[in-house]
Amino acid sequence: MKKRSLLLIIIIALCFLLAVSRLETGRREQGREQLEDALRRTAVSCYALEGFYPPSVSYMEEHYGLSYDRESYTVHYEVFAANLMPDITVLENAG
């Protein structure tokens, strides 16, 4: 009887830890998507207001108040021309 109770407690604890892990993964993915959307919206706003897409992420930070957690995300921002939407990719950092 004690072994069954112990086994049941262990199974419940493992299920709880798995659920918490899945929630954390979903939260991080949602944060990555939100940052990518914010970068795109800011780039489009810059184009609408100034007639060109921002030359860099730092430009958006300085002129449009964009900020993000550099420890959690890496932003790849590649500009082709001032009148073409930049290629924006947000990657989640390991850890």
PDB file of N, CA and C in Angstrom:
ATOM      1  N   MET A   1       0.822  -1.203   0.000  1.00  0.00           N
ATOM      2  CA  MET A   1       0.000   0.000   0.000  1.00  0.00           C
ATOM      3  C   MET A   1       0.868   1.270   0.000  1.00  0.00           C
ATOM      4  N   LYS A   2       1.938   1.293   0.779  1.00  0.00           N
ATOM      5  CA  LYS A   2       2.812   2.452   0.841  1.00  0.00           C
ATOM      6  C   LYS A   2       3.505   2.667  -0.496  1.00  0.00           C
ATOM      7  N   LYS A   3       3.860   1.573  -1.184  1.00  0.00           N
ATOM      8  CA  LYS A   3       4.521   1.688  -2.477  1.00  0.00           C
ATOM      9  C   LYS A   3       3.584   2.296  -3.515  1.00  0.00           C
ATOM     10  N   ARG A   4       2.315   1.917  -3.477  1.00  0.00           N
ATOM     11  CA  ARG A   4       1.335   2.493  -4.415  1.00  0.00           C
ATOM     12  C   ARG A   4       1.145   3.981  -4.164  1.00  0.00           C
ATOM     13  N   SER A   5       1.076   4.364  -2.915  1.00  0.00           N
ATOM     14  CA  SER A   5       0.904   5.780  -2.573  1.00  0.00           C
ATOM     15  C   SER A   5       2.116   6.591  -3.028  1.00  0.00           C
ATOM     16  N   LEU A   6       3.290   6.045  -2.796  1.00  0.00           N
ATOM     17  CA  LEU A   6       4.505   6.722  -3.212  1.00  0.00           C
ATOM     18  C   LEU A   6       4.569   6.835  -4.734  1.00  0.00           C
ATOM     19  N   LEU A   7       4.220   5.766  -5.426  1.00  0.00           N
ATOM     20  CA  LEU A   7       4.210   5.769  -6.889  1.00  0.00           C
ATOM     21  C   LEU A   7       3.198   6.784  -7.416  1.00  0.00           C
ATOM     22  N   LEU A   8       2.036   6.855  -6.807  1.00  0.00           N
ATOM     23  CA  LEU A   8       1.011   7.818  -7.215  1.00  0.00           C
ATOM     24  C   LEU A   8       1.489   9.257  -7.014  1.00  0.00           C
ATOM     25  N   ILE A   9       2.150   9.522  -5.913  1.00  0.00           N
ATOM     26  CA  ILE A   9       2.685  10.862  -5.646  1.00  0.00           C
ATOM     27  C   ILE A   9       3.742  11.228  -6.679  1.00  0.00           C
ATOM     28  N   ILE A  10       4.605  10.271  -7.015  1.00  0.00           N
ATOM     29  CA  ILE A  10       5.645  10.521  -8.010  1.00  0.00           C
ATOM     30  C   ILE A  10       5.025  10.801  -9.378  1.00  0.00           C
ATOM     31  N   ILE A  11       4.018  10.046  -9.763  1.00  0.00           N
ATOM     32  CA  ILE A  11       3.349  10.247 -11.052  1.00  0.00           C
ATOM     33  C   ILE A  11       2.680  11.613 -11.095  1.00  0.00           C
ATOM     34  N   ILE A  12       2.017  11.996 -10.025  1.00  0.00           N
ATOM     35  CA  ILE A  12       1.353  13.301  -9.971  1.00  0.00           C
ATOM     36  C   ILE A  12       2.394  14.422 -10.059  1.00  0.00           C
ATOM     37  N   ALA A  13       3.511  14.270  -9.360  1.00  0.00           N
ATOM     38  CA  ALA A  13       4.567  15.289  -9.404  1.00  0.00           C
ATOM     39  C   ALA A  13       5.151  15.407 -10.805  1.00  0.00           C
ATOM     40  N   LEU A  14       5.388  14.297 -11.475  1.00  0.00           N
ATOM     41  CA  LEU A  14       5.918  14.326 -12.840  1.00  0.00           C
ATOM     42  C   LEU A  14       4.936  14.985 -13.807  1.00  0.00           C
ATOM     43  N   CYS A  15       3.659  14.674 -13.659  1.00  0.00           N
ATOM     44  CA  CYS A  15       2.638  15.313 -14.515  1.00  0.00           C
ATOM     45  C   CYS A  15       2.611  16.819 -14.296  1.00  0.00           C
ATOM     46  N   PHE A  16       2.727  17.244 -13.050  1.00  0.00           N
ATOM     47  CA  PHE A  16       2.747  18.669 -12.731  1.00  0.00           C
ATOM     48  C   PHE A  16       3.962  19.349 -13.354  1.00  0.00           C
ATOM     49  N   LEU A  17       5.131  18.727 -13.226  1.00  0.00           N
ATOM     50  CA  LEU A  17       6.349  19.307 -13.798  1.00  0.00           C
ATOM     51  C   LEU A  17       6.266  19.385 -15.322  1.00  0.00           C
ATOM     52  N   LEU A  18       5.691  18.384 -15.950  1.00  0.00           N
ATOM     53  CA  LEU A  18       5.515  18.395 -17.406  1.00  0.00           C
ATOM     54  C   LEU A  18       4.575  19.529 -17.828  1.00  0.00           C
ATOM     55  N   ALA A  19       3.494  19.711 -17.090  1.00  0.00           N
ATOM     56  CA  ALA A  19       2.546  20.783 -17.406  1.00  0.00           C
ATOM     57  C   ALA A  19       3.201  22.160 -17.270  1.00  0.00           C
ATOM     58  N   VAL A  20       3.980  22.362 -16.223  1.00  0.00           N
ATOM     59  CA  VAL A  20       4.675  23.641 -16.012  1.00  0.00           C
ATOM     60  C   VAL A  20       5.668  23.891 -17.146  1.00  0.00           C
ATOM     61  N   SER A  21       6.376  22.852 -17.547  1.00  0.00           N
ATOM     62  CA  SER A  21       7.343  22.976 -18.639  1.00  0.00           C
ATOM     63  C   SER A  21       6.660  23.377 -19.939  1.00  0.00           C
ATOM     64  N   ARG A  22       5.524  22.771 -20.233  1.00  0.00           N
ATOM     65  CA  ARG A  22       4.786  23.124 -21.455  1.00  0.00           C
ATOM     66  C   ARG A  22       4.265  24.554 -21.406  1.00  0.00           C
ATOM     67  N   LEU A  23       3.810  24.990 -20.253  1.00  0.00           N
ATOM     68  CA  LEU A  23       3.340  26.376 -20.124  1.00  0.00           C
ATOM     69  C   LEU A  23       4.480  27.357 -20.363  1.00  0.00           C
ATOM     70  N   GLU A  24       5.647  27.066 -19.817  1.00  0.00           N
ATOM     71  CA  GLU A  24       6.810  27.941 -19.985  1.00  0.00           C
ATOM     72  C   GLU A  24       7.233  28.008 -21.449  1.00  0.00           C
ATOM     73  N   THR A  25       7.220  26.869 -22.132  1.00  0.00           N
ATOM     74  CA  THR A  25       7.569  26.837 -23.556  1.00  0.00           C
ATOM     75  C   THR A  25       6.588  27.685 -24.357  1.00  0.00           C
ATOM     76  N   GLY A  26       5.311  27.566 -24.064  1.00  0.00           N
ATOM     77  CA  GLY A  26       4.296  28.361 -24.748  1.00  0.00           C
ATOM     78  C   GLY A  26       4.452  29.845 -24.485  1.00  0.00           C
ATOM     79  N   ARG A  27       4.800  30.191 -23.263  1.00  0.00           N
ATOM     80  CA  ARG A  27       4.990  31.601 -22.903  1.00  0.00           C
ATOM     81  C   ARG A  27       6.164  32.199 -23.667  1.00  0.00           C
ATOM     82  N   ARG A  28       7.261  31.455 -23.750  1.00  0.00           N
ATOM     83  CA  ARG A  28       8.433  31.960 -24.472  1.00  0.00           C
ATOM     84  C   ARG A  28       8.138  32.120 -25.963  1.00  0.00           C
ATOM     85  N   GLU A  29       7.439  31.174 -26.540  1.00  0.00           N
ATOM     86  CA  GLU A  29       7.094  31.261 -27.967  1.00  0.00           C
ATOM     87  C   GLU A  29       6.179  32.458 -28.214  1.00  0.00           C
ATOM     88  N   GLN A  30       5.244  32.670 -27.323  1.00  0.00           N
ATOM     89  CA  GLN A  30       4.347  33.819 -27.467  1.00  0.00           C
ATOM     90  C   GLN A  30       5.137  35.129 -27.362  1.00  0.00           C
ATOM     91  N   GLY A  31       6.094  35.191 -26.458  1.00  0.00           N
ATOM     92  CA  GLY A  31       6.938  36.383 -26.326  1.00  0.00           C
ATOM     93  C   GLY A  31       7.742  36.635 -27.589  1.00  0.00           C
ATOM     94  N   ARG A  32       8.267  35.577 -28.191  1.00  0.00           N
ATOM     95  CA  ARG A  32       9.031  35.708 -29.437  1.00  0.00           C
ATOM     96  C   ARG A  32       8.146  36.257 -30.542  1.00  0.00           C
ATOM     97  N   GLU A  33       6.938  35.716 -30.663  1.00  0.00           N
ATOM     98  CA  GLU A  33       5.999  36.186 -31.693  1.00  0.00           C
ATOM     99  C   GLU A  33       5.602  37.638 -31.463  1.00  0.00           C
ATOM    100  N   GLN A  34       5.384  38.015 -30.214  1.00  0.00           N
ATOM    101  CA  GLN A  34       5.011  39.396 -29.913  1.00  0.00           C
ATOM    102  C   GLN A  34       6.137  40.368 -30.254  1.00  0.00           C
ATOM    103  N   LEU A  35       7.372  39.983 -29.983  1.00  0.00           N
ATOM    104  CA  LEU A  35       8.503  40.840 -30.328  1.00  0.00           C
ATOM    105  C   LEU A  35       8.620  40.984 -31.836  1.00  0.00           C
ATOM    106  N   GLU A  36       8.475  39.899 -32.561  1.00  0.00           N
ATOM    107  CA  GLU A  36       8.554  39.960 -34.025  1.00  0.00           C
ATOM    108  C   GLU A  36       7.442  40.865 -34.581  1.00  0.00           C
ATOM    109  N   ASP A  37       6.238  40.750 -34.045  1.00  0.00           N
ATOM    110  CA  ASP A  37       5.129  41.622 -34.471  1.00  0.00           C
ATOM    111  C   ASP A  37       5.426  43.084 -34.148  1.00  0.00           C
ATOM    112  N   ALA A  38       5.986  43.343 -32.968  1.00  0.00           N
ATOM    113  CA  ALA A  38       6.307  44.720 -32.580  1.00  0.00           C
ATOM    114  C   ALA A  38       7.362  45.316 -33.507  1.00  0.00           C
ATOM    115  N   LEU A  39       8.339  44.519 -33.885  1.00  0.00           N
ATOM    116  CA  LEU A  39       9.364  44.997 -34.817  1.00  0.00           C
ATOM    117  C   LEU A  39       8.754  45.335 -36.176  1.00  0.00           C
ATOM    118  N   ARG A  40       7.882  44.492 -36.661  1.00  0.00           N
ATOM    119  CA  ARG A  40       7.240  44.742 -37.960  1.00  0.00           C
ATOM    120  C   ARG A  40       6.346  45.991 -37.903  1.00  0.00           C
ATOM    121  N   ARG A  41       5.558  46.110 -36.837  1.00  0.00           N
ATOM    122  CA  ARG A  41       4.679  47.283 -36.708  1.00  0.00           C
ATOM    123  C   ARG A  41       5.496  48.568 -36.616  1.00  0.00           C
ATOM    124  N   THR A  42       6.587  48.527 -35.868  1.00  0.00           N
ATOM    125  CA  THR A  42       7.437  49.707 -35.735  1.00  0.00           C
ATOM    126  C   THR A  42       8.084  50.068 -37.065  1.00  0.00           C
ATOM    127  N   ALA A  43       8.545  49.060 -37.807  1.00  0.00           N
ATOM    128  CA  ALA A  43       9.151  49.318 -39.122  1.00  0.00           C
ATOM    129  C   ALA A  43       8.131  49.951 -40.068  1.00  0.00           C
ATOM    130  N   VAL A  44       6.910  49.445 -40.059  1.00  0.00           N
ATOM    131  CA  VAL A  44       5.859  49.989 -40.934  1.00  0.00           C
ATOM    132  C   VAL A  44       5.498  51.409 -40.500  1.00  0.00           C
ATOM    133  N   SER A  45       5.438  51.653 -39.202  1.00  0.00           N
ATOM    134  CA  SER A  45       5.153  53.005 -38.704  1.00  0.00           C
ATOM    135  C   SER A  45       6.229  53.984 -39.150  1.00  0.00           C
ATOM    136  N   CYS A  46       7.468  53.563 -39.068  1.00  0.00           N
ATOM    137  CA  CYS A  46       8.578  54.412 -39.521  1.00  0.00           C
ATOM    138  C   CYS A  46       8.426  54.724 -41.008  1.00  0.00           C
ATOM    139  N   TYR A  47       8.100  53.716 -41.792  1.00  0.00           N
ATOM    140  CA  TYR A  47       7.940  53.928 -43.235  1.00  0.00           C
ATOM    141  C   TYR A  47       6.798  54.910 -43.516  1.00  0.00           C
ATOM    142  N   ALA A  48       5.703  54.753 -42.777  1.00  0.00           N
ATOM    143  CA  ALA A  48       4.549  55.640 -42.977  1.00  0.00           C
ATOM    144  C   ALA A  48       4.872  57.083 -42.574  1.00  0.00           C
ATOM    145  N   LEU A  49       5.627  57.250 -41.524  1.00  0.00           N
ATOM    146  CA  LEU A  49       5.926  58.590 -41.020  1.00  0.00           C
ATOM    147  C   LEU A  49       7.117  59.253 -41.709  1.00  0.00           C
ATOM    148  N   GLU A  50       8.136  58.462 -42.042  1.00  0.00           N
ATOM    149  CA  GLU A  50       9.383  59.047 -42.534  1.00  0.00           C
ATOM    150  C   GLU A  50       9.693  58.718 -43.991  1.00  0.00           C
ATOM    151  N   GLY A  51       8.946  57.776 -44.565  1.00  0.00           N
ATOM    152  CA  GLY A  51       9.162  57.451 -45.971  1.00  0.00           C
ATOM    153  C   GLY A  51      10.248  56.426 -46.227  1.00  0.00           C
ATOM    154  N   PHE A  52      10.785  55.826 -45.181  1.00  0.00           N
ATOM    155  CA  PHE A  52      11.786  54.766 -45.338  1.00  0.00           C
ATOM    156  C   PHE A  52      11.671  53.806 -44.159  1.00  0.00           C
ATOM    157  N   TYR A  53      12.109  52.575 -44.382  1.00  0.00           N
ATOM    158  CA  TYR A  53      12.138  51.603 -43.290  1.00  0.00           C
ATOM    159  C   TYR A  53      13.359  51.880 -42.424  1.00  0.00           C
ATOM    160  N   PRO A  54      13.268  51.599 -41.145  1.00  0.00           N
ATOM    161  CA  PRO A  54      14.391  51.891 -40.251  1.00  0.00           C
ATOM    162  C   PRO A  54      15.659  51.158 -40.700  1.00  0.00           C
ATOM    163  N   PRO A  55      16.786  51.818 -40.631  1.00  0.00           N
ATOM    164  CA  PRO A  55      18.033  51.181 -41.057  1.00  0.00           C
ATOM    165  C   PRO A  55      18.550  50.116 -40.089  1.00  0.00           C
ATOM    166  N   SER A  56      18.060  50.133 -38.841  1.00  0.00           N
ATOM    167  CA  SER A  56      18.541  49.171 -37.847  1.00  0.00           C
ATOM    168  C   SER A  56      17.551  49.077 -36.685  1.00  0.00           C
ATOM    169  N   VAL A  57      17.746  48.066 -35.872  1.00  0.00           N
ATOM    170  CA  VAL A  57      16.934  47.922 -34.665  1.00  0.00           C
ATOM    171  C   VAL A  57      17.241  49.064 -33.698  1.00  0.00           C
ATOM    172  N   SER A  58      18.505  49.460 -33.633  1.00  0.00           N
ATOM    173  CA  SER A  58      18.866  50.554 -32.723  1.00  0.00           C
ATOM    174  C   SER A  58      18.158  51.861 -33.119  1.00  0.00           C
ATOM    175  N   TYR A  59      17.916  52.062 -34.414  1.00  0.00           N
ATOM    176  CA  TYR A  59      17.169  53.238 -34.862  1.00  0.00           C
ATOM    177  C   TYR A  59      15.754  53.203 -34.289  1.00  0.00           C
ATOM    178  N   MET A  60      15.135  52.030 -34.320  1.00  0.00           N
ATOM    179  CA  MET A  60      13.783  51.893 -33.769  1.00  0.00           C
ATOM    180  C   MET A  60      13.789  52.099 -32.264  1.00  0.00           C
ATOM    181  N   GLU A  61      14.843  51.666 -31.594  1.00  0.00           N
ATOM    182  CA  GLU A  61      14.952  51.871 -30.148  1.00  0.00           C
ATOM    183  C   GLU A  61      15.093  53.351 -29.823  1.00  0.00           C
ATOM    184  N   GLU A  62      15.934  54.050 -30.580  1.00  0.00           N
ATOM    185  CA  GLU A  62      16.188  55.467 -30.321  1.00  0.00           C
ATOM    186  C   GLU A  62      15.006  56.360 -30.683  1.00  0.00           C
ATOM    187  N   HIS A  63      14.374  56.099 -31.833  1.00  0.00           N
ATOM    188  CA  HIS A  63      13.350  57.009 -32.348  1.00  0.00           C
ATOM    189  C   HIS A  63      11.909  56.582 -32.077  1.00  0.00           C
ATOM    190  N   TYR A  64      11.686  55.303 -31.768  1.00  0.00           N
ATOM    191  CA  TYR A  64      10.325  54.818 -31.599  1.00  0.00           C
ATOM    192  C   TYR A  64      10.094  54.130 -30.253  1.00  0.00           C
ATOM    193  N   GLY A  65      11.079  54.140 -29.389  1.00  0.00           N
ATOM    194  CA  GLY A  65      10.904  53.602 -28.047  1.00  0.00           C
ATOM    195  C   GLY A  65      10.826  52.085 -27.958  1.00  0.00           C
ATOM    196  N   LEU A  66      11.238  51.389 -29.002  1.00  0.00           N
ATOM    197  CA  LEU A  66      11.224  49.931 -28.979  1.00  0.00           C
ATOM    198  C   LEU A  66      12.252  49.430 -27.969  1.00  0.00           C
ATOM    199  N   SER A  67      11.889  48.418 -27.210  1.00  0.00           N
ATOM    200  CA  SER A  67      12.843  47.777 -26.302  1.00  0.00           C
ATOM    201  C   SER A  67      12.491  46.302 -26.200  1.00  0.00           C
ATOM    202  N   TYR A  68      13.521  45.488 -25.917  1.00  0.00           N
ATOM    203  CA  TYR A  68      13.291  44.056 -25.754  1.00  0.00           C
ATOM    204  C   TYR A  68      14.392  43.458 -24.903  1.00  0.00           C
ATOM    205  N   ASP A  69      14.160  42.261 -24.426  1.00  0.00           N
ATOM    206  CA  ASP A  69      15.088  41.552 -23.564  1.00  0.00           C
ATOM    207  C   ASP A  69      16.155  40.859 -24.415  1.00  0.00           C
ATOM    208  N   ARG A  70      17.331  41.441 -24.471  1.00  0.00           N
ATOM    209  CA  ARG A  70      18.421  40.905 -25.300  1.00  0.00           C
ATOM    210  C   ARG A  70      18.949  39.572 -24.769  1.00  0.00           C
ATOM    211  N   GLU A  71      18.749  39.307 -23.503  1.00  0.00           N
ATOM    212  CA  GLU A  71      19.189  38.026 -22.948  1.00  0.00           C
ATOM    213  C   GLU A  71      18.274  36.886 -23.400  1.00  0.00           C
ATOM    214  N   SER A  72      17.026  37.188 -23.672  1.00  0.00           N
ATOM    215  CA  SER A  72      16.068  36.156 -24.062  1.00  0.00           C
ATOM    216  C   SER A  72      15.947  35.980 -25.572  1.00  0.00           C
ATOM    217  N   TYR A  73      16.179  37.069 -26.336  1.00  0.00           N
ATOM    218  CA  TYR A  73      15.942  37.021 -27.779  1.00  0.00           C
ATOM    219  C   TYR A  73      17.095  37.632 -28.569  1.00  0.00           C
ATOM    220  N   THR A  74      17.318  37.068 -29.744  1.00  0.00           N
ATOM    221  CA  THR A  74      18.260  37.629 -30.710  1.00  0.00           C
ATOM    222  C   THR A  74      17.457  38.069 -31.919  1.00  0.00           C
ATOM    223  N   VAL A  75      17.679  39.294 -32.356  1.00  0.00           N
ATOM    224  CA  VAL A  75      16.948  39.844 -33.501  1.00  0.00           C
ATOM    225  C   VAL A  75      17.892  39.922 -34.696  1.00  0.00           C
ATOM    226  N   HIS A  76      17.450  39.327 -35.803  1.00  0.00           N
ATOM    227  CA  HIS A  76      18.159  39.464 -37.079  1.00  0.00           C
ATOM    228  C   HIS A  76      17.323  40.413 -37.932  1.00  0.00           C
ATOM    229  N   TYR A  77      17.919  41.551 -38.268  1.00  0.00           N
ATOM    230  CA  TYR A  77      17.221  42.602 -38.993  1.00  0.00           C
ATOM    231  C   TYR A  77      18.063  42.948 -40.209  1.00  0.00           C
ATOM    232  N   GLU A  78      17.581  42.580 -41.380  1.00  0.00           N
ATOM    233  CA  GLU A  78      18.351  42.782 -42.606  1.00  0.00           C
ATOM    234  C   GLU A  78      17.600  43.717 -43.545  1.00  0.00           C
ATOM    235  N   VAL A  79      18.239  44.843 -43.865  1.00  0.00           N
ATOM    236  CA  VAL A  79      17.654  45.844 -44.749  1.00  0.00           C
ATOM    237  C   VAL A  79      18.208  45.642 -46.157  1.00  0.00           C
ATOM    238  N   PHE A  80      17.297  45.596 -47.128  1.00  0.00           N
ATOM    239  CA  PHE A  80      17.697  45.458 -48.528  1.00  0.00           C
ATOM    240  C   PHE A  80      17.761  46.820 -49.205  1.00  0.00           C
ATOM    241  N   ALA A  81      16.740  47.615 -48.967  1.00  0.00           N
ATOM    242  CA  ALA A  81      16.650  48.971 -49.523  1.00  0.00           C
ATOM    243  C   ALA A  81      15.695  49.761 -48.633  1.00  0.00           C
ATOM    244  N   ALA A  82      15.804  51.075 -48.657  1.00  0.00           N
ATOM    245  CA  ALA A  82      14.998  51.916 -47.779  1.00  0.00           C
ATOM    246  C   ALA A  82      13.504  51.805 -48.051  1.00  0.00           C
ATOM    247  N   ASN A  83      13.134  51.351 -49.265  1.00  0.00           N
ATOM    248  CA  ASN A  83      11.711  51.268 -49.605  1.00  0.00           C
ATOM    249  C   ASN A  83      11.181  49.832 -49.634  1.00  0.00           C
ATOM    250  N   LEU A  84      11.991  48.858 -49.166  1.00  0.00           N
ATOM    251  CA  LEU A  84      11.557  47.461 -49.089  1.00  0.00           C
ATOM    252  C   LEU A  84      11.524  47.000 -47.632  1.00  0.00           C
ATOM    253  N   MET A  85      10.465  46.282 -47.287  1.00  0.00           N
ATOM    254  CA  MET A  85      10.327  45.784 -45.919  1.00  0.00           C
ATOM    255  C   MET A  85      11.543  44.924 -45.554  1.00  0.00           C
ATOM    256  N   PRO A  86      12.198  45.245 -44.452  1.00  0.00           N
ATOM    257  CA  PRO A  86      13.364  44.457 -44.024  1.00  0.00           C
ATOM    258  C   PRO A  86      12.968  43.021 -43.668  1.00  0.00           C
ATOM    259  N   ASP A  87      13.939  42.135 -43.731  1.00  0.00           N
ATOM    260  CA  ASP A  87      13.738  40.765 -43.287  1.00  0.00           C
ATOM    261  C   ASP A  87      13.961  40.758 -41.778  1.00  0.00           C
ATOM    262  N   ILE A  88      12.939  40.360 -41.031  1.00  0.00           N
ATOM    263  CA  ILE A  88      12.999  40.387 -39.562  1.00  0.00           C
ATOM    264  C   ILE A  88      12.798  38.970 -39.044  1.00  0.00           C
ATOM    265  N   THR A  89      13.769  38.510 -38.255  1.00  0.00           N
ATOM    266  CA  THR A  89      13.677  37.196 -37.636  1.00  0.00           C
ATOM    267  C   THR A  89      14.049  37.333 -36.164  1.00  0.00           C
ATOM    268  N   VAL A  90      13.232  36.765 -35.303  1.00  0.00           N
ATOM    269  CA  VAL A  90      13.510  36.774 -33.865  1.00  0.00           C
ATOM    270  C   VAL A  90      13.747  35.334 -33.431  1.00  0.00           C
ATOM    271  N   LEU A  91      14.873  35.118 -32.774  1.00  0.00           N
ATOM    272  CA  LEU A  91      15.220  33.790 -32.272  1.00  0.00           C
ATOM    273  C   LEU A  91      15.285  33.836 -30.748  1.00  0.00           C
ATOM    274  N   GLU A  92      14.835  32.774 -30.135  1.00  0.00           N
ATOM    275  CA  GLU A  92      14.907  32.678 -28.679  1.00  0.00           C
ATOM    276  C   GLU A  92      16.293  32.155 -28.309  1.00  0.00           C
ATOM    277  N   ASN A  93      16.927  32.814 -27.364  1.00  0.00           N
ATOM    278  CA  ASN A  93      18.237  32.373 -26.889  1.00  0.00           C
ATOM    279  C   ASN A  93      18.073  31.161 -25.981  1.00  0.00           C
ATOM    280  N   ALA A  94      19.015  30.256 -26.035  1.00  0.00           N
ATOM    281  CA  ALA A  94      18.988  29.084 -25.169  1.00  0.00           C
ATOM    282  C   ALA A  94      19.227  29.504 -23.731  1.00  0.00           C
ATOM    283  N   GLY A  95      18.585  28.802 -22.845  1.00  0.00           N
ATOM    284  CA  GLY A  95      18.843  29.069 -21.427  1.00  0.00           C
ATOM    285  C   GLY A  95      17.693  29.581 -20.765  1.00  0.00           C
TER     286      GLY A  95
END
